[in-house]
CSV table of C-alpha atoms in Angstrom, one decimal:
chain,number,residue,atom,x,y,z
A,1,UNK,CA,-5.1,-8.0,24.6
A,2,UNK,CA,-8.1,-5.9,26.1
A,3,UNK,CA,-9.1,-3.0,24.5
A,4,UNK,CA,-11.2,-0.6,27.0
A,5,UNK,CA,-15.2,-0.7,25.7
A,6,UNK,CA,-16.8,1.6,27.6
A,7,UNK,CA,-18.7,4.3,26.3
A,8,UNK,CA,-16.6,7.1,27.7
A,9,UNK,CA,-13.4,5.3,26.8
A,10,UNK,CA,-11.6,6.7,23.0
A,11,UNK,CA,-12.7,5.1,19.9
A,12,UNK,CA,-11.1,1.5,19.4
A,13,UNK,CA,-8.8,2.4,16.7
A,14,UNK,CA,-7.2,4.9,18.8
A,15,UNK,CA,-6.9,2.5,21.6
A,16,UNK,CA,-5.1,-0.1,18.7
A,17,UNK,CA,-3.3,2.7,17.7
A,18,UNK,CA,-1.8,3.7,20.4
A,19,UNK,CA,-1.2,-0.1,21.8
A,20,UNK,CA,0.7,-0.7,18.4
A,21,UNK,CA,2.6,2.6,19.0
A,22,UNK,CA,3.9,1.5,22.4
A,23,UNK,CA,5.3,-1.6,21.1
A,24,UNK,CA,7.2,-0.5,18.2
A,25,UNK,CA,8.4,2.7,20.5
A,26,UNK,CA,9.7,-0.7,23.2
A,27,UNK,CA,11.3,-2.5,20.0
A,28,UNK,CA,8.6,-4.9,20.5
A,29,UNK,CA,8.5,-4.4,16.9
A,30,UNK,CA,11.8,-2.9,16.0
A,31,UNK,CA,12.8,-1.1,12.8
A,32,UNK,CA,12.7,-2.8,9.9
A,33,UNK,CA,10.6,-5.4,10.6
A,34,UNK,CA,7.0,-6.0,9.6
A,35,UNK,CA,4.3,-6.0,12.1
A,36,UNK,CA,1.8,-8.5,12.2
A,37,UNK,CA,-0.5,-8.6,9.3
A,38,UNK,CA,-4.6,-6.9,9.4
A,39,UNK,CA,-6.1,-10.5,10.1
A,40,UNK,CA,-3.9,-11.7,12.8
A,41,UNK,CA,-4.0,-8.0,14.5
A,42,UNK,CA,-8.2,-8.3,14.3
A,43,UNK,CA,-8.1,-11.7,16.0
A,44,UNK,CA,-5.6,-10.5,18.6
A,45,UNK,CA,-7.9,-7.7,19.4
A,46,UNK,CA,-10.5,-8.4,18.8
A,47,UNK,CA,-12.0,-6.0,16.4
A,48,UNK,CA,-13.3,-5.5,13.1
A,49,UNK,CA,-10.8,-5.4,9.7
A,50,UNK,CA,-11.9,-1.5,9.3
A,51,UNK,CA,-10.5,-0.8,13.4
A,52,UNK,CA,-7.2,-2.9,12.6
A,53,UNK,CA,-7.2,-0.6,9.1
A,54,UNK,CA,-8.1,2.7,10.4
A,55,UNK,CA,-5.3,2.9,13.4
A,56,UNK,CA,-2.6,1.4,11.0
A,57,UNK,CA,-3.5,4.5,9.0
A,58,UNK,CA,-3.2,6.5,12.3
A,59,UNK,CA,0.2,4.4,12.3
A,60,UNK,CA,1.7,5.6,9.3
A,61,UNK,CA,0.5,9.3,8.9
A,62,UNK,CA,2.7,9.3,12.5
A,63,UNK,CA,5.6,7.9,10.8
A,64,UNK,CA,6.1,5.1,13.0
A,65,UNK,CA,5.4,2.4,9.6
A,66,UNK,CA,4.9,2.2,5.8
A,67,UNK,CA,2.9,0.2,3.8
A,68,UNK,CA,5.2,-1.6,1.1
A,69,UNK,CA,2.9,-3.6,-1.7
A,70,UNK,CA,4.0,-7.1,-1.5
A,71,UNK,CA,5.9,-7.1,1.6
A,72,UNK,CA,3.4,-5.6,4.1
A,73,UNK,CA,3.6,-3.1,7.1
A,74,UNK,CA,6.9,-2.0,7.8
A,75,UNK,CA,8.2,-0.4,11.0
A,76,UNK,CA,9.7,2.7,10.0
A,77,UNK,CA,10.6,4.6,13.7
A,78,UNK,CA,13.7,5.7,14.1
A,79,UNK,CA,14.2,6.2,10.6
A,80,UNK,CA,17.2,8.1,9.4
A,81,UNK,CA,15.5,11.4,7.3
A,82,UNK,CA,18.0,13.1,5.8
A,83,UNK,CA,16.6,16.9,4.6
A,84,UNK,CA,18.0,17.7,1.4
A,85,UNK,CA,19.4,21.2,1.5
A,86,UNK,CA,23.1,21.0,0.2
A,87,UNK,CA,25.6,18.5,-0.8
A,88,UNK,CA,27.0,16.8,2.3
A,89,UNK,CA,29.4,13.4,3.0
A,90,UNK,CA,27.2,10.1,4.4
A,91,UNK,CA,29.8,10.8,7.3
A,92,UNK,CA,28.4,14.0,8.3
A,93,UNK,CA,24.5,13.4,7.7
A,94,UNK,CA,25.4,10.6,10.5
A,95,UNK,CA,27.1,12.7,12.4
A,96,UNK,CA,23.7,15.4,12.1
A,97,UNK,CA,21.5,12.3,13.3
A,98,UNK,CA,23.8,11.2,16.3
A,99,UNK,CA,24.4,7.9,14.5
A,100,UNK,CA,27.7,6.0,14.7
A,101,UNK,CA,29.4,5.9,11.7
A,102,UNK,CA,31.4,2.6,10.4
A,103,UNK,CA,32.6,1.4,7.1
A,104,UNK,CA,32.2,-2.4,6.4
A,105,UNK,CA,33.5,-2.8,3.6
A,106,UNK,CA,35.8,-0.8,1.2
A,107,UNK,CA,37.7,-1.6,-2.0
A,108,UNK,CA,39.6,0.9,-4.3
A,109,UNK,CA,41.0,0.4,-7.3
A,110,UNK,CA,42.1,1.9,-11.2
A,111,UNK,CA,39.6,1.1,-13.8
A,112,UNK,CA,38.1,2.4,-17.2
A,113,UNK,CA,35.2,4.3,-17.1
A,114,UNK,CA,32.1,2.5,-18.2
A,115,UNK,CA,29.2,4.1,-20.0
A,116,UNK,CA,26.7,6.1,-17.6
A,117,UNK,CA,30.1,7.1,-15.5
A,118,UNK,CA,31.8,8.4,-18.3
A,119,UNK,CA,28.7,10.5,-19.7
A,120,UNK,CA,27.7,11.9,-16.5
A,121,UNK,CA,31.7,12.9,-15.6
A,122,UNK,CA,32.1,14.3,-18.6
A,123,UNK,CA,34.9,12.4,-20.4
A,124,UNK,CA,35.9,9.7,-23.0
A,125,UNK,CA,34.3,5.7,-22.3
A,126,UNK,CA,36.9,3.8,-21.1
A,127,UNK,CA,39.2,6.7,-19.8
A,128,UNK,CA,41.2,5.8,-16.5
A,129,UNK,CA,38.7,6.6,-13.3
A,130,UNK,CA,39.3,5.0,-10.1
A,131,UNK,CA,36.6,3.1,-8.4
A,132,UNK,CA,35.6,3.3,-4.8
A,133,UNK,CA,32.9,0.5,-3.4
A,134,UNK,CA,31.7,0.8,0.1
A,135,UNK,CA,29.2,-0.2,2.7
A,136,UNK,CA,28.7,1.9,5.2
A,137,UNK,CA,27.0,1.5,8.4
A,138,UNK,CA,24.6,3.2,11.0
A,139,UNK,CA,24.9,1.9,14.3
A,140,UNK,CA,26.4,-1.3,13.2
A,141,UNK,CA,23.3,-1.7,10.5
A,142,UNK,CA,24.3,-1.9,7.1
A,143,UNK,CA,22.4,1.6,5.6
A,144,UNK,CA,24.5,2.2,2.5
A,145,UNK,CA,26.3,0.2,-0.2
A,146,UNK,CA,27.3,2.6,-2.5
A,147,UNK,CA,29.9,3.0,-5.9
A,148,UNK,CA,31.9,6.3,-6.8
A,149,UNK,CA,33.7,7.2,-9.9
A,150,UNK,CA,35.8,9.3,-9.3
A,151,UNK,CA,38.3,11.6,-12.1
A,152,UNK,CA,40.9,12.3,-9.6
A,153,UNK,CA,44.4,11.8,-10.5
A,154,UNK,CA,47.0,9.7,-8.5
A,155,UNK,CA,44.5,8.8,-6.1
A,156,UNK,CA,46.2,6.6,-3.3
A,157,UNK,CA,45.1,2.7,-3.5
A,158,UNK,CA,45.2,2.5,0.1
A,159,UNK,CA,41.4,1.7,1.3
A,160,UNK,CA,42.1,3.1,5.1
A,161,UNK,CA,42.3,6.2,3.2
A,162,UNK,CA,38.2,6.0,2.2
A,163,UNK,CA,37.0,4.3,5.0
A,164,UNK,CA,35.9,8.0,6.5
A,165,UNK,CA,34.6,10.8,5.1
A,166,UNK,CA,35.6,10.7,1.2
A,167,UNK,CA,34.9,14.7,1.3
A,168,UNK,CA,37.1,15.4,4.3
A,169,UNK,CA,40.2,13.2,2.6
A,170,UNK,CA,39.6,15.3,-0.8
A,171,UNK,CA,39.6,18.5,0.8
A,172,UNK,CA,42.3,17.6,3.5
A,173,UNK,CA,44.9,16.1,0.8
A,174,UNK,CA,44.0,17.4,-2.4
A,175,UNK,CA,42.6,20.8,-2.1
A,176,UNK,CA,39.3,19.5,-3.5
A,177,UNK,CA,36.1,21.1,-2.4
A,178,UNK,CA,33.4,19.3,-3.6
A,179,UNK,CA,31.0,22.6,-3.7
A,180,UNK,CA,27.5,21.7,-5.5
A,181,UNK,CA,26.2,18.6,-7.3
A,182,UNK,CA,22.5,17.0,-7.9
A,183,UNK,CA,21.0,14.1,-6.4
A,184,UNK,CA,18.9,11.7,-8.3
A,185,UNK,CA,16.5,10.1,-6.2
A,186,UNK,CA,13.9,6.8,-7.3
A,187,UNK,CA,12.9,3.4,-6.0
A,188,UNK,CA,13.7,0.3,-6.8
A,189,UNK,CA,14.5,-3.4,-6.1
A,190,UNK,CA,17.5,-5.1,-4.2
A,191,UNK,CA,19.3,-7.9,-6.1
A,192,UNK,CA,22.7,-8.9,-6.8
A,193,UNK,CA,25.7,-7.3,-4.7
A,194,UNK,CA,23.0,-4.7,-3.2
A,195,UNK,CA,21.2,-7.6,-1.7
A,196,UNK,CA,24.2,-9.2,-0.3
A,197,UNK,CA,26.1,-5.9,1.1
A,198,UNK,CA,22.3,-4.7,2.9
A,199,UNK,CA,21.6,-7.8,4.0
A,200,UNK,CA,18.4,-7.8,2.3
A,201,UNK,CA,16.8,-10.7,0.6
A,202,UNK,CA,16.3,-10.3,-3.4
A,203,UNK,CA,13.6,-7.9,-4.6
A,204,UNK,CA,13.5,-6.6,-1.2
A,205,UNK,CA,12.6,-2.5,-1.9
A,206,UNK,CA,15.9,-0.2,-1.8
A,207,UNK,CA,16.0,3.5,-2.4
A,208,UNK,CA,18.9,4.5,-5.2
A,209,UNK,CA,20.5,7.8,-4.8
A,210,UNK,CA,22.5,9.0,-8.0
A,211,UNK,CA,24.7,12.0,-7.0
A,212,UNK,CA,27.1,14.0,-10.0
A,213,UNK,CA,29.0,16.3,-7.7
A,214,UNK,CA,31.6,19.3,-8.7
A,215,UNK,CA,34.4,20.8,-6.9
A,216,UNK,CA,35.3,24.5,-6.2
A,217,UNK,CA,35.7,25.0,-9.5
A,218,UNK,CA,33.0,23.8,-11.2
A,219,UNK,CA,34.7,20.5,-12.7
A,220,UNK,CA,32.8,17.3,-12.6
A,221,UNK,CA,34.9,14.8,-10.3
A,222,UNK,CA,32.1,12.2,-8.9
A,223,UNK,CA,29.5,10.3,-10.6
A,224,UNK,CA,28.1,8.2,-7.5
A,225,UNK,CA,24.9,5.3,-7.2
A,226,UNK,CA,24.1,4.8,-3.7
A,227,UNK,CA,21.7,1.8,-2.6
A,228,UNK,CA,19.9,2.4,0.8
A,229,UNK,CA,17.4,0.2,2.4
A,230,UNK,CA,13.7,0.9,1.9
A,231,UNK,CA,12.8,1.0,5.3
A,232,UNK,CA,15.8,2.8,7.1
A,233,UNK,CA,16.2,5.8,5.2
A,234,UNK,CA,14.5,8.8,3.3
A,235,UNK,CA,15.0,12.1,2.0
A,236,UNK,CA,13.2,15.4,2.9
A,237,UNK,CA,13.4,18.2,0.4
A,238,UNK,CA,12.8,21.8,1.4
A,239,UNK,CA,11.1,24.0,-0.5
């Protein structure tokens, strides 16, 4: 493809930029997936490594894509950003984004509390806890495999209870508020189960959320690890 040479016309790497921008904006390259690399973008254009460079940098100061080490240039438009302001169900920061909410996959069931879910809830290792594994969805994209611990007595076994807003269910049939809590936020790899649930393949970059939440009165009732993948989602903070 042409770019326009004349003298009058804008510098080349905003003419690439802006030629790049149009085609992830038409899905031409659609989110998630990794636009063709410097070399291939300089022979297409026909342009020097430094114009390809500088309008890819144009690129991701936008938002439109990321540069992930090892992978390459990522198209991140139409990312979910969720700003982090209070403690808030998956279902409802969907529902704040106009994204469709579905649940995949859901299990519950009785266990005993391993190590990191029993120190961060506050009670004895290997005490009853019930855990809940789900993937949730965005617009039929997987976007969050996640696993709660929760120290909730005579918690129903029934998954069609979960498969919606965990909050909403804990409020509507126990009288649990889950009021405050802190979110852990750091990078890291997809393998394993978190591979297989996002659809990802292995090493692939995730983000992993650690939420310990509290109710209306101050107890400790979820110790939660959510997976999300690296170039769907990320978190604003205000401050």
């Amino acid at each position: 493809m042409n770019l326009t040479r004349d003298k009058a016309a804008p510098p080349l790497y905003i003419q690439l930029f802006q030629q790049l921008m149009e085609r992830i904006k038409s899905n031409v390259y659609p989110t998630g997936s990794i636009i063709p690399s410097e070399a291939l973008l300089e022979k297409e254009f026909n342009v020097s490594r430094m114009t390809v460079r500088l309008a890819i940098g144009e690129l991701v100061n936008m938002g439109y894509v990321e540069r992930m080490r090892g992978v390459g240039t990522i198209v991140t438009y139409g990312k979910i950003v969720e700003n982090l302001k209070g403690i808030i169900s998956f279902s409802e920061e969907m529902a704040q984004h106009g994204a469709t909410m579905t649940t995949k996959y859901c299990k519950i069931e009785k266990t005993e509390a391993p190590l990191l879910a029993a120190q961060n809830l506050g009670i004895d290792l290997y005490s009853d806890v019930y855990l809940l594994k789900r993937l949730r969805c965005a617009n039929d994209k997987p976007l969050v495999y996640s696993l709660t611990y929760l120290n909730i007595p005579n918690l129903p076994l029934d998954k069609s209870y979960y498969e919606d807003s965990l909050y909403k269910f804990l409020k509507t049939d126990f009288e649990i508020i889950m009021a405050k809590g802190q979110d852990f936020l750091e990078a890291t790899l997809a393998e394993g189960d978190i591979a297989q649930y996002l659809e990802l393949p292995k090493g692939f970059p995730v983000f992993k959320r650690t939420r310990i939440a509290m109710d209306q009165n101050n107890k400790v009732l979820e110790y939660t690890v959510c997976y999300y993948p690296g170039d769907k989602y990320k978190y604003s903070v205000s401050l």
